Amino acid sequence: MSAQKDRWVFSFFFLLFCASSIRMQGSARLLQELSPQEYFSSLQAGRASLAYFSHNVSPGAQPFLEQIENSAEALQDYGISVVKVNCPKEDVSRYCGEENALRKAYLFRGNMLIREFPTDALFDVDSIVANVLFALLFNEVKYVETLADLQNIENALKGRSNMVFAYVPATGTAEHRAVMEAAFVYGTVHQFVLTTEATLLKDTGNDESDVSSARLLFCHCQQATDLAQPCRRTAMGQTLTMLNIHRHLKLMGAPLVTEVAEDPEKVSTVHLQLGLPLVFILSQKETYEADRRTAEFVAWQLLGKAGVALLSRDLVDLNILLRSNVALKTPDEGEPVKYLVLEDTDEVITLVEDKNKVEQIQEDEEEIEEDEDEKENNNQDVQDDQVVEAVSRDKKRELPLEQILVLTEETFHSALLETARTVVLFYASWEAVSLAVLRSYTEVADHLKGTRGILLSRVNCWDWPGVCTKENVTQFPTMKIYEKGGRSVMYSGMWGTEELTSFIMLNRVSCPLRLATIDEAEGYLRGEFPPELSSYHHTSLLGVFSTATSEAREAFEEAGNLLSGHVMMGMYFEDDALALSRKYAVSPPALLLARSRGQSVEGIALSKESVQDMVQMIRYELLDVFPEITVQNLPRYLQLRKPFLIFFSDGDLGQMESKEMLKLAKERPQQAFVACWLNLKKTPVGRGVLKAYFATMPSLPVLIWVNLHAGGHVFKFPSELSITEMNILSWLEKLKAGLEIPSSTLSEEDWKPPLPAYDFLQMMEMAVPETPLRTSHRHRDVPQQYPPESSGGDTGVQEESPQDSKAEKVGSPGRDLRGTAPRLAAREKQGKRHSEL
Amino acid sequence: CSSLLVATGTWVPNVVNFPGSEYVEGYETVSINPEDFAGQTVLILGRGNSAFETAENILGVTNFIHMVSRSRVRLSWATHYVGDLRAINNGLLDTYQLKSLDGLLEGDLEDLAIVKDKKGKLHITLRFYLENRNTSAGIDSITLPQDELDNFATRAPYDRVIRCLGWKFDFSIYNRSLGLMTGKGNKKKYPQIKPSYESKGTRGLFVIGTASHSVDFRKSAGGFIHGFRYTTRAVHRLLENRHHGVPWPSTVYPITQLTNSIIKRVNEASGLYQMFGILADIILLREFEYLEEYPVGVLAELEGQTGRKAPNGLFVVIMEYGRNFSGADKDVFYYNRAVGEAQHAWQSNFLHPVIYYYKRLPTEHEMRLRPPDWPLPRPDAVHHIVEDFLTDWTAPNAHILPLRRFLENCLSTDLRNFFAESCFLFAFTRQKLPPFCRQGYMRMQGLVGSERLRHHAVEAGLLEDYTLTDFLGDGPPDSHEGSQDHLLRDNAIPVHPLQHLVTAKDE
């Protein structure tokens, strides 16, 4: 980057040098002191000079003279000499005689007076240079005060030349000088227009800029043909300095779209030289015209920010994907050209703009990292565990635990006998995860307030380790439901309020629930029976058995025991079971599966199955065909270990998409993939997923194919295609055939320790080099070498004699073993001791 | 029989023979009724807890008590060894140092002699004088030290002399063929045994109880009931494995529970605490297997002794005092004796947990060559949990976080906890998941967390809130300079913490 900068700084000075090659050589002092005669006789035609006449130096003019002297060098670059004319006392000529004239400076070209300046207009070097050039470049820089003037000039220029329009809040400022200096170089190429009227700026459409800062606009009038329309403008984003203006004009002067016919790696344009990226629009013969238009459109959008080149693929043999349409080359040397498949021009623009953004963010981060480096790994003791940190930030808040009974070693067993079901949360008051769950548990208690037959309680295993060991609590937290009869179930689901509540509620009814009448069975399928569960609507499973088939029924009951709390299961084996099974067109033994309150009931035949198979089968059948993926249910679908075809939607599914996707999912029951969708409103973390897949947020909705289990390739369904079953299927075929390039690939990185640990082993060795540790024969990494004489068995630490400490003061740090005692002492001083409290 | 457990204690009293030792009463027979000592002047030989306990018992009724012993008094609160003088017995130090009533004297008992005069009073003299005297002469002819040195310390006659010189193991019943040798140096009162409590000479002969103290004499509590109840259990477990094929009891946990199980044990385990430096918990890797209170002296034989395998390295959890902290002449109340910061934990002085990590089981050779004062050979890495005033090692940042970092670096993994939402993001964006997500979330046991907790995590910069950046990320690319700045700033904040969370630096 800086190399680039140097390059164009250099080129600018080279230019200046050319411009001022006519300057007079050989004058030792830049400010000449001449008599009037000498001065006027030395004036050459076409040479400009700034003269100041004085008798004796009057005290008031002194600061002014200094500034004049200082500006002499700057003006000399523009071929303007600065002269102090010493008037003889008796001289009463025009310049020396008048009292007033002595308060002024005069600008001559040849011997013609161009302008006289009051000394208070020449307060510093900037103002002197600005005003002098302003006067000299009268034709090149037009000063306007009204919009009409500006428009007149603009119209006159159309089709002929471009215009540089500058607004400065005041003349004589550094910005004014910069504009004038630019005009000196570019004045013959572009028409410069200057104003100090802020209203003119507003009328040019830059309403948001504040009038206190100078602005510069490049007006592309040369190509303008329509007299009625104002010329296209490109504002300069940077502050008005000589270099920035030069850079901007250089960029404006570069061709809008460069046509290239070589490998992008080898291409170099003015943009790259100036540290800006270059965007290639990849074109083909057939689409050349359209591509050219696209390139121009993009180029106008990116003018001043990036260059645009049109690359004919037919002319260059590129080893890239056929579908790639854009390439990005950054000015950083060594960084390869990136080939991309983009869909609209906006993406090209965000690509460039975001690139800048990303860099800026990275710079910020680097700064932060540097700060952190200075602190030398001190963030080792900063908590980076989100759960621990969240819990400790919440520890001052008192939890609403009044609904939850505290059990102790003594009260535990008696408490279990009091209520039909006692829910016990075993936790440890120091353990973050169990404290996090305790917070959800209080919410559960709030939901279940007043529910009869359920007692919520907790045991702090930190206080009562005995009871926890006896209840076989091996990790925290553990939740168990104890029935009065002595049976207990351990919870093994998500630690969320909703899941915990539903588990506790479902546990109130036996699983499977034996239904006595056909009405109950129907009510059960509709989710209305048993009434206490009607508000927790789940998919209901009903096993229908004729009495004869007891074997399948036993397996079903056994499966029910295992799934208790997670699945709602009922069974019906009354005499009229056949009537029920006929209604749903199954023959017992069979399963009826009622989704969404009985709106659809599926029948599944049961064959002779083991309990384990039955559990497996039930779990599988409970999965939705086209589920909405949430944080809570994702693991269930991940267990299928299939690729995901996932539709990210910002809000609910559209009718059409929903229909098409459902068709896709349904028609192949033995799918090789999981078709699902994600509601970004409900599961905002989905945005994080998309951000990880694509550098920028893609336009929504978006359909993604991701194989989480093999390879981790992510593919994006082309957004120009509509979401139809056919389109998706043919796209999937292409994926399978390897015709598509993944948008990204999931990182295969292992989870390494986030930060290093304290290396106590090394600290010990550093502090006590004669540490007994080293008598061990494994001298793997002895940190320091000591001279042999010190290894003669002296322990160094206590045996320090006065001479030794003197030697330390004289200073042979690190060489001598004896130095370790003060070092150890110093180390000890650093450590804060809590007994100092 | 195949095994013999010797739990005979150390019941043989130590006796010193010197002229006049027949006048000495033994601790094992002396009256414990203080009234029997009323108004008497008593000399006690010995300076252990039994000597002081005897003195304490009669202190109030005697004329005065003197105590003679070869070595200086060692206070158990300075040596951290319960075999030294406990503060509950040391009332005599007060009456000696403050009231000038009673007193302690140092001298070799072998040089003493006791002479009984006609009134039955006992006089202290030196063996040297007795050897030079005319044997035929009566008691009066015996030179007493005060005859030459009239301010001799024990010139006052005593009514009673009590011997409290401790005990030793009864070797008499063991045939020499058993090879039950006496210990070396100051351990000669105990039989020589291996750190596994098995006799060095005879396989199957185990010494348990106080007689097994040679393993940790003057170091830990194995000679006392509060210590040997744990070492005896260890012997039981060794024998279970050897004779019944019952491996050492162990619990297998997922690696995510590693930090927690160590924290739980160092806070609750009484065996580790009492038998510091001797019994240690052993953690065998990969998923990990937790073995409690194994005698660390036979670490090299772990696989054979416990029936458990350690193919992937192990952690040893042990309690230690700071080296150079304890000792008879040490000032244990010096200023700045306690370390408060986790990063200086290795300088901790008070009893604190130390965790050693070995990539493979140390060999017997390495165990033998271990540095003196070290319970174990040089580990591949070591961690000290900083000493704690409350001996409560559950502080999230000072105790648990450094321990987690140590374990993470030994195992080269990430042991942090994550909310379900983070696991969801990782599941979709990375091919591999951190152990916590693998063990919890992926098995449908994710930690959903309350809204408030997630909010705290977002505030801490450890969780990204995607609902927040919603409208910003969505809007069309904005060309206004002002709003662009705004956008940048808002983007810059969440990006950094995410980096913090996701990047796994290995430094």
mmCIF file of N, CA and C in Angstrom, chain A residues 16 139 269 438 526 544 626 699 729 762-763:
data_model
loop_
_atom_site.group_PDB
_atom_site.id
_atom_site.type_symbol
_atom_site.label_atom_id
_atom_site.label_comp_id
_atom_site.label_asym_id
_atom_site.label_seq_id
_atom_site.Cartn_x
_atom_site.Cartn_y
_atom_site.Cartn_z
ATOM 1 N N LEU A 16 5.340 18.343 -11.213
ATOM 2 C CA LEU A 16 5.586 19.703 -10.747
ATOM 3 C C LEU A 16 6.901 20.214 -11.296
ATOM 4 N N ASN A 139 -8.019 32.908 -16.125
ATOM 5 C CA ASN A 139 -8.822 32.265 -17.168
ATOM 6 C C ASN A 139 -9.070 30.794 -16.889
ATOM 7 N N THR A 269 -3.478 -1.319 -13.857
ATOM 8 C CA THR A 269 -4.048 -0.054 -14.303
ATOM 9 C C THR A 269 -3.729 1.006 -13.278
ATOM 10 N N LEU A 438 -30.856 -23.748 36.468
ATOM 11 C CA LEU A 438 -31.695 -23.336 37.597
ATOM 12 C C LEU A 438 -32.545 -22.123 37.216
ATOM 13 N N ARG A 526 -57.358 -35.985 18.514
ATOM 14 C CA ARG A 526 -57.579 -34.566 18.251
ATOM 15 C C ARG A 526 -56.805 -33.691 19.234
ATOM 16 N N VAL A 544 -52.881 -49.127 18.157
ATOM 17 C CA VAL A 544 -54.157 -49.841 18.104
ATOM 18 C C VAL A 544 -53.863 -51.333 18.041
ATOM 19 N N PHE A 626 -41.267 -31.748 6.296
ATOM 20 C CA PHE A 626 -40.621 -30.508 5.881
ATOM 21 C C PHE A 626 -40.617 -29.582 7.095
ATOM 22 N N SER A 699 -29.490 -11.953 -0.607
ATOM 23 C CA SER A 699 -30.883 -11.495 -0.581
ATOM 24 C C SER A 699 -31.758 -12.688 -0.230
ATOM 25 N N LEU A 729 -34.840 -29.968 -8.347
ATOM 26 C CA LEU A 729 -34.353 -31.314 -8.656
ATOM 27 C C LEU A 729 -33.239 -31.269 -9.690
ATOM 28 N N GLN A 762 7.612 -23.928 33.828
ATOM 29 C CA GLN A 762 8.676 -23.042 33.381
ATOM 30 C C GLN A 762 8.968 -21.968 34.427
ATOM 31 N N MET A 763 7.906 -21.460 35.048
ATOM 32 C CA MET A 763 8.103 -20.435 36.067
ATOM 33 C C MET A 763 8.972 -20.972 37.203
#
